[in-house]
């Protein structure tokens, strides 16, 4: 009996140990599918990408994409591919069920888009999915309905050849994920990006896209150049320079943009490897290196580059979205791509080519193409004697061709006055740098106390009672313009300057749609739009104190800043637009400012409500007290 408590305590510890060892448990399938959906499906655009790629793998020649509420309510993809039988239609919704690979080695010899087999299972776990499919040789197809990984029904039905996937109410069972979705405009832009990538990779397929009942894209099957033009507007055709190269390592085809059409954003930049869209900072650097010396600072060229490489030389399975690839020999690809683009830019006279062996004297004008050669005539004045003392008159035939010669005896007269005339040089002035103002004055006056100075064309120094203020001219002007734009948009309309000739600016369809939505807000700033077309906008009025040359980069910067997220309420939208325009129009560092401009910046800055920081929460100025300066000299 003495040992009973010890035995009971030992048994309790044993039971406690056994209970703690079973903390790790296998997740149910529906929970595992929802976790996998977090990697595969981030937004409606992810669903669009997976379904479009499945339709391409099904060898479809006609693919339709139908959306409602930017894909939040409905994403439907209809294709005329090979379809699926009864077994495959049910099995495709199981995790890691795929027809693309049979063993691990197949991952390095892929010729299709999807291959992991987790896409449909993940989509079915977070939405209501309806699939209709029929093979060509079958009389009846299959109609399957799934809600949150649960099979609701499966029955035969009379269907057309191909497959139709309908994904409704995305994230209906995960409200937290649905709350993270952006506005319809932002989500639609992401869907359009995915649609364009698949459409550019397969120009031989007919693609159409509908959003809320209206047609957004109609892309008939064509070649690569025509597909690019159909997507990005007709003005794109004159911007493209073709590139082509065949090597043992890879094959390069596609188009690059001319330097004069470069933009500030990276919107029209596409790499395709074996007809798969990828992102590669390494290859992008190769393209930028080929444009070295041709682009303004901060500009980005457009390019549509298609690479064909042996499948065993790349690894696709390194990222859940399959947009990143590892190459076997990246350095060789870099060098070949850079040389190919550089050669094309020079071949089409886009880049200057220096040929030191060319003799410009041998260039023949086109006007001389059919002109006969003229033989030169030689005439000799036999009566000419340089040592004769008398002036001789030329014969009638020769004096028409030769001027009179001076007597040889007067040759000394050629040097008369040479000493004086040769060195009689008129006084000349040496060009000096104009000094507009003196940094220090001999006697201090009241005006000199309040004077401002510009340092390195970047900072404005203004004295104050306790020391001095050093102002960043770019940041200060950003704060001034930001508050002015906000005031114009919320309190009163800004003044607009009418243009004698309206501006005609070309943009993509997505950008035109965005500008049309922002028309009312931009009108309050000073913009006046005459009309919108499918690929162009006409502007007859611009904000006061703004030049015409500033408008195209201003609108590009505005759309780029708003592309990541357009706020739902109008105040946040006004704030975003005011920040973007202030950033674009603010005076840049490196620009010389007159004393009057410097004083205006100083006075307007300290008249702002929040002069201490920029709209992006950066300091606009710093102060240095006399005590701080004294400490520097005390060291």
PDB file of N, CA, C and O in Angstrom, residues 379-438:
ATOM      1  N   UNK A 379      41.307  72.407-120.711  1.00  0.00           N
ATOM      2  CA  UNK A 379      41.774  73.513-121.538  1.00  0.00           C
ATOM      3  C   UNK A 379      43.108  74.009-120.993  1.00  0.00           C
ATOM      4  O   UNK A 379      43.280  74.119-119.784  1.00  0.00           O
ATOM      5  N   UNK A 380      44.040  74.333-121.924  1.00  0.00           N
ATOM      6  CA  UNK A 380      45.395  74.756-121.551  1.00  0.00           C
ATOM      7  C   UNK A 380      45.672  76.135-122.141  1.00  0.00           C
ATOM      8  O   UNK A 380      45.407  76.382-123.330  1.00  0.00           O
ATOM      9  N   UNK A 381      46.168  77.044-121.334  1.00  0.00           N
ATOM     10  CA  UNK A 381      46.563  78.378-121.801  1.00  0.00           C
ATOM     11  C   UNK A 381      48.047  78.330-122.168  1.00  0.00           C
ATOM     12  O   UNK A 381      48.916  78.427-121.301  1.00  0.00           O
ATOM     13  N   UNK A 382      48.304  78.133-123.428  1.00  0.00           N
ATOM     14  CA  UNK A 382      49.695  77.967-123.877  1.00  0.00           C
ATOM     15  C   UNK A 382      50.468  79.273-123.829  1.00  0.00           C
ATOM     16  O   UNK A 382      51.707  79.270-123.846  1.00  0.00           O
ATOM     17  N   UNK A 383      49.779  80.421-123.826  1.00  0.00           N
ATOM     18  CA  UNK A 383      50.492  81.711-123.814  1.00  0.00           C
ATOM     19  C   UNK A 383      50.900  82.160-122.424  1.00  0.00           C
ATOM     20  O   UNK A 383      51.505  83.213-122.264  1.00  0.00           O
ATOM     21  N   UNK A 384      50.544  81.397-121.409  1.00  0.00           N
ATOM     22  CA  UNK A 384      50.861  81.807-120.042  1.00  0.00           C
ATOM     23  C   UNK A 384      52.341  81.585-119.743  1.00  0.00           C
ATOM     24  O   UNK A 384      52.875  80.502-119.971  1.00  0.00           O
ATOM     25  N   UNK A 385      52.998  82.664-119.259  1.00  0.00           N
ATOM     26  CA  UNK A 385      54.415  82.617-118.879  1.00  0.00           C
ATOM     27  C   UNK A 385      54.571  83.309-117.550  1.00  0.00           C
ATOM     28  O   UNK A 385      54.434  84.520-117.466  1.00  0.00           O
ATOM     29  N   UNK A 386      54.884  82.605-116.513  1.00  0.00           N
ATOM     30  CA  UNK A 386      54.990  83.245-115.199  1.00  0.00           C
ATOM     31  C   UNK A 386      56.175  84.184-115.064  1.00  0.00           C
ATOM     32  O   UNK A 386      56.212  84.999-114.147  1.00  0.00           O
ATOM     33  N   UNK A 387      57.154  84.077-115.958  1.00  0.00           N
ATOM     34  CA  UNK A 387      58.348  84.909-115.847  1.00  0.00           C
ATOM     35  C   UNK A 387      58.317  86.117-116.798  1.00  0.00           C
ATOM     36  O   UNK A 387      59.290  86.838-116.921  1.00  0.00           O
ATOM     37  N   UNK A 388      57.219  86.311-117.491  1.00  0.00           N
ATOM     38  CA  UNK A 388      57.119  87.441-118.420  1.00  0.00           C
ATOM     39  C   UNK A 388      56.919  88.735-117.658  1.00  0.00           C
ATOM     40  O   UNK A 388      56.227  88.757-116.629  1.00  0.00           O
ATOM     41  N   UNK A 389      57.556  89.867-118.165  1.00  0.00           N
ATOM     42  CA  UNK A 389      57.469  91.155-117.460  1.00  0.00           C
ATOM     43  C   UNK A 389      56.280  91.982-117.893  1.00  0.00           C
ATOM     44  O   UNK A 389      55.939  92.952-117.224  1.00  0.00           O
ATOM     45  N   UNK A 390      55.695  91.677-119.000  1.00  0.00           N
ATOM     46  CA  UNK A 390      54.595  92.478-119.501  1.00  0.00           C
ATOM     47  C   UNK A 390      53.273  91.724-119.350  1.00  0.00           C
ATOM     48  O   UNK A 390      53.256  90.497-119.350  1.00  0.00           O
ATOM     49  N   UNK A 391      52.191  92.498-119.212  1.00  0.00           N
ATOM     50  CA  UNK A 391      50.864  91.907-119.104  1.00  0.00           C
ATOM     51  C   UNK A 391      50.364  91.521-120.485  1.00  0.00           C
ATOM     52  O   UNK A 391      50.384  92.321-121.403  1.00  0.00           O
ATOM     53  N   UNK A 392      49.961  90.318-120.624  1.00  0.00           N
ATOM     54  CA  UNK A 392      49.475  89.835-121.895  1.00  0.00           C
ATOM     55  C   UNK A 392      47.959  89.656-121.842  1.00  0.00           C
ATOM     56  O   UNK A 392      47.434  89.140-120.858  1.00  0.00           O
ATOM     57  N   UNK A 393      47.383  90.096-122.921  1.00  0.00           N
ATOM     58  CA  UNK A 393      45.957  89.890-123.038  1.00  0.00           C
ATOM     59  C   UNK A 393      45.676  88.489-123.559  1.00  0.00           C
ATOM     60  O   UNK A 393      46.395  87.992-124.440  1.00  0.00           O
ATOM     61  N   UNK A 394      44.722  87.884-123.011  1.00  0.00           N
ATOM     62  CA  UNK A 394      44.358  86.550-123.465  1.00  0.00           C
ATOM     63  C   UNK A 394      43.558  86.611-124.752  1.00  0.00           C
ATOM     64  O   UNK A 394      42.935  87.624-125.083  1.00  0.00           O
ATOM     65  N   UNK A 395      43.634  85.541-125.490  1.00  0.00           N
ATOM     66  CA  UNK A 395      42.826  85.448-126.710  1.00  0.00           C
ATOM     67  C   UNK A 395      41.357  85.373-126.366  1.00  0.00           C
ATOM     68  O   UNK A 395      40.980  85.101-125.229  1.00  0.00           O
ATOM     69  N   UNK A 396      40.506  85.632-127.410  1.00  0.00           N
ATOM     70  CA  UNK A 396      39.069  85.667-127.147  1.00  0.00           C
ATOM     71  C   UNK A 396      38.529  84.379-126.562  1.00  0.00           C
ATOM     72  O   UNK A 396      37.627  84.385-125.765  1.00  0.00           O
ATOM     73  N   UNK A 397      39.112  83.275-126.978  1.00  0.00           N
ATOM     74  CA  UNK A 397      38.596  81.999-126.479  1.00  0.00           C
ATOM     75  C   UNK A 397      39.039  81.707-125.071  1.00  0.00           C
ATOM     76  O   UNK A 397      38.309  81.113-124.286  1.00  0.00           O
ATOM     77  N   UNK A 398      40.253  82.160-124.743  1.00  0.00           N
ATOM     78  CA  UNK A 398      40.757  81.840-123.405  1.00  0.00           C
ATOM     79  C   UNK A 398      40.314  82.821-122.364  1.00  0.00           C
ATOM     80  O   UNK A 398      40.159  82.468-121.203  1.00  0.00           O
ATOM     81  N   UNK A 399      40.129  84.090-122.707  1.00  0.00           N
ATOM     82  CA  UNK A 399      39.781  85.055-121.665  1.00  0.00           C
ATOM     83  C   UNK A 399      38.373  84.857-121.139  1.00  0.00           C
ATOM     84  O   UNK A 399      38.015  85.405-120.114  1.00  0.00           O
ATOM     85  N   UNK A 400      37.589  84.033-121.849  1.00  0.00           N
ATOM     86  CA  UNK A 400      36.263  83.718-121.329  1.00  0.00           C
ATOM     87  C   UNK A 400      36.328  82.689-120.204  1.00  0.00           C
ATOM     88  O   UNK A 400      35.388  82.541-119.457  1.00  0.00           O
ATOM     89  N   UNK A 401      37.477  82.000-120.146  1.00  0.00           N
ATOM     90  CA  UNK A 401      37.588  80.935-119.152  1.00  0.00           C
ATOM     91  C   UNK A 401      38.562  81.267-118.034  1.00  0.00           C
ATOM     92  O   UNK A 401      38.500  80.669-116.983  1.00  0.00           O
ATOM     93  N   UNK A 402      39.502  82.199-118.267  1.00  0.00           N
ATOM     94  CA  UNK A 402      40.519  82.467-117.260  1.00  0.00           C
ATOM     95  C   UNK A 402      40.518  83.942-116.905  1.00  0.00           C
ATOM     96  O   UNK A 402      40.358  84.797-117.784  1.00  0.00           O
ATOM     97  N   UNK A 403      40.732  84.288-115.671  1.00  0.00           N
ATOM     98  CA  UNK A 403      40.843  85.703-115.306  1.00  0.00           C
ATOM     99  C   UNK A 403      42.207  86.258-115.707  1.00  0.00           C
ATOM    100  O   UNK A 403      43.124  85.512-116.037  1.00  0.00           O
ATOM    101  N   UNK A 404      42.333  87.576-115.665  1.00  0.00           N
ATOM    102  CA  UNK A 404      43.601  88.229-116.009  1.00  0.00           C
ATOM    103  C   UNK A 404      44.623  87.945-114.933  1.00  0.00           C
ATOM    104  O   UNK A 404      44.311  87.917-113.752  1.00  0.00           O
ATOM    105  N   UNK A 405      45.859  87.747-115.371  1.00  0.00           N
ATOM    106  CA  UNK A 405      46.955  87.498-114.427  1.00  0.00           C
ATOM    107  C   UNK A 405      47.759  88.766-114.232  1.00  0.00           C
ATOM    108  O   UNK A 405      47.910  89.585-115.148  1.00  0.00           O
ATOM    109  N   UNK A 406      48.285  88.929-113.042  1.00  0.00           N
ATOM    110  CA  UNK A 406      49.103  90.090-112.725  1.00  0.00           C
ATOM    111  C   UNK A 406      50.524  89.900-113.278  1.00  0.00           C
ATOM    112  O   UNK A 406      50.966  88.783-113.536  1.00  0.00           O
ATOM    113  N   UNK A 407      51.216  90.992-113.444  1.00  0.00           N
ATOM    114  CA  UNK A 407      52.580  90.944-113.972  1.00  0.00           C
ATOM    115  C   UNK A 407      53.510  90.308-112.949  1.00  0.00           C
ATOM    116  O   UNK A 407      53.334  90.479-111.741  1.00  0.00           O
ATOM    117  N   UNK A 408      54.486  89.575-113.469  1.00  0.00           N
ATOM    118  CA  UNK A 408      55.409  88.901-112.565  1.00  0.00           C
ATOM    119  C   UNK A 408      56.302  89.867-111.828  1.00  0.00           C
ATOM    120  O   UNK A 408      56.825  89.570-110.768  1.00  0.00           O
ATOM    121  N   UNK A 409      56.493  91.054-112.425  1.00  0.00           N
ATOM    122  CA  UNK A 409      57.383  92.011-111.772  1.00  0.00           C
ATOM    123  C   UNK A 409      56.770  92.636-110.549  1.00  0.00           C
ATOM    124  O   UNK A 409      57.470  93.228-109.729  1.00  0.00           O
ATOM    125  N   UNK A 410      55.468  92.510-110.436  1.00  0.00           N
ATOM    126  CA  UNK A 410      54.807  93.118-109.268  1.00  0.00           C
ATOM    127  C   UNK A 410      54.548  92.105-108.169  1.00  0.00           C
ATOM    128  O   UNK A 410      53.664  92.296-107.357  1.00  0.00           O
ATOM    129  N   UNK A 411      55.304  90.997-108.177  1.00  0.00           N
ATOM    130  CA  UNK A 411      55.052  89.985-107.144  1.00  0.00           C
ATOM    131  C   UNK A 411      55.431  90.465-105.758  1.00  0.00           C
ATOM    132  O   UNK A 411      54.931  89.992-104.752  1.00  0.00           O
ATOM    133  N   UNK A 412      56.373  91.501-105.738  1.00  0.00           N
ATOM    134  CA  UNK A 412      56.734  92.011-104.418  1.00  0.00           C
ATOM    135  C   UNK A 412      55.570  92.736-103.766  1.00  0.00           C
ATOM    136  O   UNK A 412      55.516  92.845-102.535  1.00  0.00           O
ATOM    137  N   UNK A 413      54.643  93.228-104.604  1.00  0.00           N
ATOM    138  CA  UNK A 413      53.519  93.964-104.017  1.00  0.00           C
ATOM    139  C   UNK A 413      52.588  93.072-103.193  1.00  0.00           C
ATOM    140  O   UNK A 413      51.786  93.565-102.415  1.00  0.00           O
ATOM    141  N   UNK A 414      52.721  91.762-103.399  1.00  0.00           N
ATOM    142  CA  UNK A 414      51.894  90.849-102.616  1.00  0.00           C
ATOM    143  C   UNK A 414      52.221  90.896-101.129  1.00  0.00           C
ATOM    144  O   UNK A 414      51.383  90.580-100.278  1.00  0.00           O
ATOM    145  N   UNK A 415      53.432  91.273-100.806  1.00  0.00           N
ATOM    146  CA  UNK A 415      53.880  91.249 -99.399  1.00  0.00           C
ATOM    147  C   UNK A 415      53.910  92.634 -98.763  1.00  0.00           C
ATOM    148  O   UNK A 415      54.368  92.791 -97.649  1.00  0.00           O
ATOM    149  N   UNK A 416      53.464  93.637 -99.527  1.00  0.00           N
ATOM    150  CA  UNK A 416      53.438  94.979 -98.963  1.00  0.00           C
ATOM    151  C   UNK A 416      52.365  95.070 -97.883  1.00  0.00           C
ATOM    152  O   UNK A 416      51.208  94.711 -98.113  1.00  0.00           O
ATOM    153  N   UNK A 417      52.782  95.573 -96.712  1.00  0.00           N
ATOM    154  CA  UNK A 417      51.833  95.726 -95.617  1.00  0.00           C
ATOM    155  C   UNK A 417      51.447  94.433 -94.929  1.00  0.00           C
ATOM    156  O   UNK A 417      50.535  94.408 -94.121  1.00  0.00           O
ATOM    157  N   UNK A 418      52.128  93.320 -95.268  1.00  0.00           N
ATOM    158  CA  UNK A 418      51.768  92.034 -94.667  1.00  0.00           C
ATOM    159  C   UNK A 418      52.041  92.001 -93.176  1.00  0.00           C
ATOM    160  O   UNK A 418      51.287  91.455 -92.393  1.00  0.00           O
ATOM    161  N   UNK A 419      53.142  92.648 -92.774  1.00  0.00           N
ATOM    162  CA  UNK A 419      53.534  92.605 -91.364  1.00  0.00           C
ATOM    163  C   UNK A 419      52.502  93.282 -90.485  1.00  0.00           C
ATOM    164  O   UNK A 419      52.183  92.820 -89.399  1.00  0.00           O
ATOM    165  N   UNK A 420      51.986  94.419 -90.996  1.00  0.00           N
ATOM    166  CA  UNK A 420      50.995  95.125 -90.190  1.00  0.00           C
ATOM    167  C   UNK A 420      49.635  94.432 -90.244  1.00  0.00           C
ATOM    168  O   UNK A 420      48.965  94.294 -89.238  1.00  0.00           O
ATOM    169  N   UNK A 421      49.213  94.007 -91.474  1.00  0.00           N
ATOM    170  CA  UNK A 421      47.869  93.458 -91.607  1.00  0.00           C
ATOM    171  C   UNK A 421      47.734  92.077 -90.961  1.00  0.00           C
ATOM    172  O   UNK A 421      46.687  91.724 -90.438  1.00  0.00           O
ATOM    173  N   UNK A 422      48.814  91.299 -91.019  1.00  0.00           N
ATOM    174  CA  UNK A 422      48.720  89.935 -90.518  1.00  0.00           C
ATOM    175  C   UNK A 422      48.439  89.883 -89.022  1.00  0.00           C
ATOM    176  O   UNK A 422      47.804  88.970 -88.529  1.00  0.00           O
ATOM    177  N   UNK A 423      48.961  90.901 -88.315  1.00  0.00           N
ATOM    178  CA  UNK A 423      48.808  90.867 -86.860  1.00  0.00           C
ATOM    179  C   UNK A 423      47.899  91.974 -86.343  1.00  0.00           C
ATOM    180  O   UNK A 423      47.860  92.241 -85.160  1.00  0.00           O
ATOM    181  N   UNK A 424      47.215  92.602 -87.306  1.00  0.00           N
ATOM    182  CA  UNK A 424      46.265  93.626 -86.899  1.00  0.00           C
ATOM    183  C   UNK A 424      44.935  92.959 -86.574  1.00  0.00           C
ATOM    184  O   UNK A 424      44.023  92.899 -87.400  1.00  0.00           O
ATOM    185  N   UNK A 425      44.842  92.389 -85.383  1.00  0.00           N
ATOM    186  CA  UNK A 425      43.669  91.610 -84.972  1.00  0.00           C
ATOM    187  C   UNK A 425      42.756  92.485 -84.137  1.00  0.00           C
ATOM    188  O   UNK A 425      43.199  93.176 -83.227  1.00  0.00           O
ATOM    189  N   UNK A 426      41.470  92.423 -84.495  1.00  0.00           N
ATOM    190  CA  UNK A 426      40.500  93.207 -83.737  1.00  0.00           C
ATOM    191  C   UNK A 426      40.386  92.664 -82.317  1.00  0.00           C
ATOM    192  O   UNK A 426      40.567  91.463 -82.084  1.00  0.00           O
ATOM    193  N   UNK A 427      40.168  93.540 -81.361  1.00  0.00           N
ATOM    194  CA  UNK A 427      40.036  93.054 -79.975  1.00  0.00           C
ATOM    195  C   UNK A 427      38.840  92.121 -79.837  1.00  0.00           C
ATOM    196  O   UNK A 427      37.799  92.307 -80.442  1.00  0.00           O
ATOM    197  N   UNK A 428      39.028  91.060 -79.040  1.00  0.00           N
ATOM    198  CA  UNK A 428      37.953  90.080 -78.837  1.00  0.00           C
ATOM    199  C   UNK A 428      37.698  89.914 -77.349  1.00  0.00           C
ATOM    200  O   UNK A 428      38.536  90.249 -76.515  1.00  0.00           O
ATOM    201  N   UNK A 429      36.518  89.386 -77.052  1.00  0.00           N
ATOM    202  CA  UNK A 429      36.092  89.194 -75.662  1.00  0.00           C
ATOM    203  C   UNK A 429      36.060  87.713 -75.327  1.00  0.00           C
ATOM    204  O   UNK A 429      35.643  86.907 -76.139  1.00  0.00           O
ATOM    205  N   UNK A 430      36.510  87.383 -74.109  1.00  0.00           N
ATOM    206  CA  UNK A 430      36.460  86.010 -73.626  1.00  0.00           C
ATOM    207  C   UNK A 430      35.099  85.784 -72.954  1.00  0.00           C
ATOM    208  O   UNK A 430      34.653  86.600 -72.146  1.00  0.00           O
ATOM    209  N   UNK A 431      34.441  84.668 -73.325  1.00  0.00           N
ATOM    210  CA  UNK A 431      33.118  84.379 -72.775  1.00  0.00           C
ATOM    211  C   UNK A 431      33.240  84.026 -71.300  1.00  0.00           C
ATOM    212  O   UNK A 431      33.953  83.101 -70.924  1.00  0.00           O
ATOM    213  N   UNK A 432      32.553  84.770 -70.470  1.00  0.00           N
ATOM    214  CA  UNK A 432      32.562  84.546 -69.026  1.00  0.00           C
ATOM    215  C   UNK A 432      31.192  84.080 -68.570  1.00  0.00           C
ATOM    216  O   UNK A 432      30.176  84.369 -69.210  1.00  0.00           O
ATOM    217  N   UNK A 433      31.172  83.348 -67.472  1.00  0.00           N
ATOM    218  CA  UNK A 433      29.906  82.922 -66.887  1.00  0.00           C
ATOM    219  C   UNK A 433      29.231  84.114 -66.240  1.00  0.00           C
ATOM    220  O   UNK A 433      29.840  84.853 -65.461  1.00  0.00           O
ATOM    221  N   UNK A 434      27.994  84.313 -66.592  1.00  0.00           N
ATOM    222  CA  UNK A 434      27.259  85.465 -66.094  1.00  0.00           C
ATOM    223  C   UNK A 434      26.926  85.275 -64.621  1.00  0.00           C
ATOM    224  O   UNK A 434      26.406  84.248 -64.210  1.00  0.00           O
ATOM    225  N   UNK A 435      27.254  86.272 -63.836  1.00  0.00           N
ATOM    226  CA  UNK A 435      26.979  86.253 -62.406  1.00  0.00           C
ATOM    227  C   UNK A 435      25.754  87.130 -62.164  1.00  0.00           C
ATOM    228  O   UNK A 435      25.795  88.338 -62.394  1.00  0.00           O
ATOM    229  N   UNK A 436      24.682  86.503 -61.788  1.00  0.00           N
ATOM    230  CA  UNK A 436      23.429  87.248 -61.613  1.00  0.00           C
ATOM    231  C   UNK A 436      23.320  87.883 -60.236  1.00  0.00           C
ATOM    232  O   UNK A 436      22.662  88.896 -60.073  1.00  0.00           O
ATOM    233  N   UNK A 437      23.943  87.296 -59.249  1.00  0.00           N
ATOM    234  CA  UNK A 437      23.824  87.840 -57.903  1.00  0.00           C
ATOM    235  C   UNK A 437      25.050  87.448 -57.102  1.00  0.00           C
ATOM    236  O   UNK A 437      25.726  86.465 -57.405  1.00  0.00           O
ATOM    237  N   UNK A 438      25.329  88.214 -56.086  1.00  0.00           N
ATOM    238  CA  UNK A 438      26.467  87.945 -55.219  1.00  0.00           C
ATOM    239  C   UNK A 438      25.995  87.184 -53.997  1.00  0.00           C
ATOM    240  O   UNK A 438      24.919  87.463 -53.451  1.00  0.00           O
TER     241      UNK A 438
END
